[in-house]
Amino acid sequence: MIKLIKSLALLVLLTACATQQTVHRSWPEGAPSLAYFEQIYAEDLRNQQEQTLDEYLVWVKRYYEGWELYRRGWLDVTQDLVVQIENPQVAQEVDTKMYAVGRAIAGEWAKKTNTRKIFTRHVAIWGNALVESMNRDEELKLIDIVQNDVNRLLADTLPVDAITADRYYAPDEDDVFSW
């Protein structure tokens, strides 16, 4: 029995090492540096009690690349926005602003649920609003609004329940799926 427990413990340790090496070796191209997120993690002592650095970094990667439950990551969303903009200067500005707002969101969203201020619901609302902003040619305006809301959430000056879909765009009265 003790041999089995030792073997299982060794397997868990090896898996953890492999996960860490995988996270570090396959950091998403186009995402902020690994060092940036390691610093965010290091500054949050409360989250460190709930989540390891490796767990945190896995969630950062999922945010940027997508994963099984949500296949489109922030890098995909950014690319979708940028490629549909004809003006190269505006496209560059959208890309730069999406990088900044994405970095702020990812740094907080990747934390353990009971320690964070940005939740999956927020990310989904912002993603849907970004799609709507493309239809209205209002990408830059919306990105600025989202960045302001993210900053306020992180500063505890905006309640988490203030982030709703109708904060960004009024519901479409012709949409049979909206309530």
mmCIF file of C-alpha atoms in Angstrom:
data_model
loop_
_atom_site.group_PDB
_atom_site.id
_atom_site.type_symbol
_atom_site.label_atom_id
_atom_site.label_comp_id
_atom_site.label_asym_id
_atom_site.label_seq_id
_atom_site.Cartn_x
_atom_site.Cartn_y
_atom_site.Cartn_z
ATOM 1 C CA MET A 1 0.000 0.000 0.000
ATOM 2 C CA ILE A 2 2.785 2.433 0.891
ATOM 3 C CA LYS A 3 4.514 1.559 -2.372
ATOM 4 C CA LEU A 4 1.319 2.402 -4.256
ATOM 5 C CA ILE A 5 0.983 5.739 -2.454
ATOM 6 C CA LYS A 6 4.622 6.596 -3.213
ATOM 7 C CA SER A 7 4.100 5.672 -6.857
ATOM 8 C CA LEU A 8 0.989 7.847 -7.084
ATOM 9 C CA ALA A 9 2.793 10.739 -5.413
ATOM 10 C CA LEU A 10 5.661 10.415 -7.882
ATOM 11 C CA LEU A 11 3.202 10.328 -10.781
ATOM 12 C CA VAL A 12 1.500 13.505 -9.537
ATOM 13 C CA LEU A 13 4.860 15.275 -9.197
ATOM 14 C CA LEU A 14 5.983 14.209 -12.661
ATOM 15 C CA THR A 15 2.679 15.325 -14.157
ATOM 16 C CA ALA A 16 3.005 18.706 -12.455
ATOM 17 C CA CYS A 17 6.532 19.113 -13.812
ATOM 18 C CA ALA A 18 5.394 18.146 -17.297
ATOM 19 C CA THR A 19 2.498 20.605 -17.113
ATOM 20 C CA GLN A 20 4.826 23.421 -16.068
ATOM 21 C CA GLN A 21 7.283 22.642 -18.850
ATOM 22 C CA THR A 22 4.434 22.494 -21.372
ATOM 23 C CA VAL A 23 3.044 25.858 -20.233
ATOM 24 C CA HIS A 24 6.466 27.490 -20.441
ATOM 25 C CA ARG A 25 7.448 25.929 -23.781
ATOM 26 C CA SER A 26 4.183 26.592 -25.550
ATOM 27 C CA TRP A 27 3.390 30.122 -24.453
ATOM 28 C CA PRO A 28 0.929 31.660 -26.935
ATOM 29 C CA GLU A 29 2.526 33.798 -29.606
ATOM 30 C CA GLY A 30 0.946 37.229 -29.501
ATOM 31 C CA ALA A 31 0.091 37.023 -25.798
ATOM 32 C CA PRO A 32 1.831 39.234 -23.236
ATOM 33 C CA SER A 33 5.006 37.769 -21.783
ATOM 34 C CA LEU A 34 4.996 34.892 -19.348
ATOM 35 C CA ALA A 35 6.952 37.135 -16.947
ATOM 36 C CA TYR A 36 4.063 39.632 -16.903
ATOM 37 C CA PHE A 37 1.613 36.998 -15.651
ATOM 38 C CA GLU A 38 4.141 35.524 -13.224
ATOM 39 C CA GLN A 39 4.379 39.020 -11.709
ATOM 40 C CA ILE A 40 0.581 39.362 -11.488
ATOM 41 C CA TYR A 41 0.478 35.994 -9.720
ATOM 42 C CA ALA A 42 3.324 36.936 -7.350
ATOM 43 C CA GLU A 43 1.517 40.123 -6.292
ATOM 44 C CA ASP A 44 -1.699 38.337 -5.253
ATOM 45 C CA LEU A 45 -0.986 36.519 -1.992
ATOM 46 C CA ARG A 46 -4.639 35.591 -1.499
ATOM 47 C CA ASN A 47 -4.816 33.821 -4.855
ATOM 48 C CA GLN A 48 -1.518 32.036 -4.157
ATOM 49 C CA GLN A 49 -3.234 30.315 -1.223
ATOM 50 C CA GLU A 50 -5.921 28.978 -3.584
ATOM 51 C CA GLN A 51 -4.074 28.277 -6.835
ATOM 52 C CA THR A 52 -0.577 27.293 -7.934
ATOM 53 C CA LEU A 53 1.343 29.344 -10.469
ATOM 54 C CA ASP A 54 1.028 26.522 -12.998
ATOM 55 C CA GLU A 55 -2.753 26.357 -12.582
ATOM 56 C CA TYR A 56 -2.951 30.115 -13.027
ATOM 57 C CA LEU A 57 -0.814 30.040 -16.179
ATOM 58 C CA VAL A 58 -2.910 27.236 -17.691
ATOM 59 C CA TRP A 59 -5.982 29.482 -17.349
ATOM 60 C CA VAL A 60 -4.115 32.421 -18.878
ATOM 61 C CA LYS A 61 -3.269 30.211 -21.872
ATOM 62 C CA ARG A 62 -6.880 29.097 -22.149
ATOM 63 C CA TYR A 63 -8.001 32.703 -22.152
ATOM 64 C CA TYR A 64 -5.715 33.515 -25.069
ATOM 65 C CA GLU A 65 -5.987 30.286 -27.069
ATOM 66 C CA GLY A 66 -9.407 28.964 -26.137
ATOM 67 C CA TRP A 67 -10.023 25.445 -24.850
ATOM 68 C CA GLU A 68 -12.501 22.583 -24.944
ATOM 69 C CA LEU A 69 -15.439 24.512 -23.482
ATOM 70 C CA TYR A 70 -14.789 27.747 -25.360
ATOM 71 C CA ARG A 71 -12.750 27.222 -28.494
ATOM 72 C CA ARG A 72 -12.154 30.847 -29.436
ATOM 73 C CA GLY A 73 -9.586 32.652 -27.364
ATOM 74 C CA TRP A 74 -8.790 36.343 -27.072
ATOM 75 C CA LEU A 75 -6.179 36.085 -29.825
ATOM 76 C CA ASP A 76 -8.866 34.761 -32.204
ATOM 77 C CA VAL A 77 -11.329 37.480 -31.226
ATOM 78 C CA THR A 78 -8.663 40.145 -31.751
ATOM 79 C CA GLN A 79 -7.754 38.738 -35.151
ATOM 80 C CA ASP A 80 -11.427 38.682 -36.186
ATOM 81 C CA LEU A 81 -11.741 42.353 -35.294
ATOM 82 C CA VAL A 82 -8.516 43.453 -36.966
ATOM 83 C CA VAL A 83 -8.971 41.643 -40.302
ATOM 84 C CA GLN A 84 -12.353 43.219 -40.995
ATOM 85 C CA ILE A 85 -11.022 46.778 -40.610
ATOM 86 C CA GLU A 86 -9.966 48.315 -43.923
ATOM 87 C CA ASN A 87 -8.003 51.276 -42.561
ATOM 88 C CA PRO A 88 -4.540 49.974 -41.488
ATOM 89 C CA GLN A 89 -4.097 52.709 -38.862
ATOM 90 C CA VAL A 90 -7.430 51.921 -37.244
ATOM 91 C CA ALA A 91 -6.652 48.190 -37.422
ATOM 92 C CA GLN A 92 -3.348 48.800 -35.622
ATOM 93 C CA GLU A 93 -5.071 50.885 -32.960
ATOM 94 C CA VAL A 94 -7.692 48.165 -32.418
ATOM 95 C CA ASP A 95 -4.935 45.545 -32.151
ATOM 96 C CA THR A 96 -3.000 47.641 -29.618
ATOM 97 C CA LYS A 97 -6.074 48.349 -27.494
ATOM 98 C CA MET A 98 -7.242 44.720 -27.617
ATOM 99 C CA TYR A 99 -3.790 43.651 -26.422
ATOM 100 C CA ALA A 100 -3.998 46.026 -23.449
ATOM 101 C CA VAL A 101 -7.564 45.203 -22.424
ATOM 102 C CA GLY A 102 -6.966 41.480 -22.979
ATOM 103 C CA ARG A 103 -3.909 41.555 -20.738
ATOM 104 C CA ALA A 104 -5.855 43.252 -17.953
ATOM 105 C CA ILE A 105 -8.756 40.803 -18.267
ATOM 106 C CA ALA A 106 -6.572 37.680 -18.470
ATOM 107 C CA GLY A 107 -4.471 38.622 -15.459
ATOM 108 C CA GLU A 108 -7.575 38.702 -13.275
ATOM 109 C CA TRP A 109 -9.859 36.156 -14.969
ATOM 110 C CA ALA A 110 -7.256 33.368 -14.693
ATOM 111 C CA LYS A 111 -7.317 33.527 -10.896
ATOM 112 C CA LYS A 112 -9.311 31.120 -8.763
ATOM 113 C CA THR A 113 -13.003 32.049 -8.810
ATOM 114 C CA ASN A 114 -13.249 33.070 -5.157
ATOM 115 C CA THR A 115 -10.333 35.526 -5.469
ATOM 116 C CA ARG A 116 -11.080 37.301 -8.745
ATOM 117 C CA LYS A 117 -13.103 40.304 -9.862
ATOM 118 C CA ILE A 118 -13.584 39.342 -13.527
ATOM 119 C CA PHE A 119 -15.660 36.282 -14.347
ATOM 120 C CA THR A 120 -16.419 34.183 -17.413
ATOM 121 C CA ARG A 121 -19.827 35.874 -17.638
ATOM 122 C CA HIS A 122 -18.064 39.226 -18.088
ATOM 123 C CA VAL A 123 -15.773 37.862 -20.785
ATOM 124 C CA ALA A 124 -18.765 36.417 -22.661
ATOM 125 C CA ILE A 125 -20.654 39.723 -22.437
ATOM 126 C CA TRP A 126 -17.624 41.643 -23.698
ATOM 127 C CA GLY A 127 -17.096 39.135 -26.510
ATOM 128 C CA ASN A 128 -20.700 39.493 -27.663
ATOM 129 C CA ALA A 129 -20.481 43.279 -27.429
ATOM 130 C CA LEU A 130 -17.311 43.216 -29.551
ATOM 131 C CA VAL A 131 -19.178 41.271 -32.233
ATOM 132 C CA GLU A 132 -21.975 43.846 -32.141
ATOM 133 C CA SER A 133 -19.416 46.665 -32.288
ATOM 134 C CA MET A 134 -18.103 45.200 -35.557
ATOM 135 C CA ASN A 135 -21.614 45.333 -37.024
ATOM 136 C CA ARG A 136 -21.865 49.000 -36.044
ATOM 137 C CA ASP A 137 -18.287 50.022 -36.890
ATOM 138 C CA GLU A 138 -17.771 51.022 -33.242
ATOM 139 C CA GLU A 139 -14.840 48.798 -32.278
ATOM 140 C CA LEU A 140 -12.581 51.503 -30.846
ATOM 141 C CA LYS A 141 -15.409 53.114 -28.893
ATOM 142 C CA LEU A 142 -16.439 49.804 -27.345
ATOM 143 C CA ILE A 143 -12.877 48.723 -26.530
ATOM 144 C CA ASP A 144 -12.375 51.996 -24.639
ATOM 145 C CA ILE A 145 -15.599 51.435 -22.694
ATOM 146 C CA VAL A 146 -14.611 47.852 -21.833
ATOM 147 C CA GLN A 147 -11.111 48.970 -20.777
ATOM 148 C CA ASN A 148 -12.673 51.560 -18.477
ATOM 149 C CA ASP A 149 -15.006 48.952 -16.978
ATOM 150 C CA VAL A 150 -12.126 46.502 -16.484
ATOM 151 C CA ASN A 151 -10.068 49.197 -14.752
ATOM 152 C CA ARG A 152 -12.999 50.056 -12.500
ATOM 153 C CA LEU A 153 -13.661 46.397 -11.656
ATOM 154 C CA LEU A 154 -10.012 45.937 -10.711
ATOM 155 C CA ALA A 155 -10.081 49.126 -8.607
ATOM 156 C CA ASP A 156 -13.293 47.996 -6.858
ATOM 157 C CA THR A 157 -15.168 51.079 -8.077
ATOM 158 C CA LEU A 158 -17.623 49.128 -10.238
ATOM 159 C CA PRO A 159 -19.704 46.263 -8.812
ATOM 160 C CA VAL A 160 -19.266 42.951 -10.646
ATOM 161 C CA ASP A 161 -23.011 42.727 -11.285
ATOM 162 C CA ALA A 162 -22.936 46.040 -13.207
ATOM 163 C CA ILE A 163 -21.513 44.206 -16.219
ATOM 164 C CA THR A 164 -24.567 43.209 -18.240
ATOM 165 C CA ALA A 165 -25.180 42.883 -21.962
ATOM 166 C CA ASP A 166 -27.442 45.934 -22.074
ATOM 167 C CA ARG A 167 -24.688 48.055 -20.516
ATOM 168 C CA TYR A 168 -23.037 48.064 -23.944
ATOM 169 C CA TYR A 169 -25.892 47.669 -26.425
ATOM 170 C CA ALA A 170 -29.649 47.721 -26.000
ATOM 171 C CA PRO A 171 -31.313 44.388 -26.687
ATOM 172 C CA ASP A 172 -32.547 43.851 -30.233
ATOM 173 C CA GLU A 173 -36.350 43.878 -30.089
ATOM 174 C CA ASP A 174 -36.518 41.641 -33.170
ATOM 175 C CA ASP A 175 -34.334 38.959 -31.578
ATOM 176 C CA VAL A 176 -36.685 36.131 -30.576
ATOM 177 C CA PHE A 177 -33.971 34.708 -28.301
ATOM 178 C CA SER A 178 -33.505 37.820 -26.151
ATOM 179 C CA TRP A 179 -35.574 38.077 -23.000
#
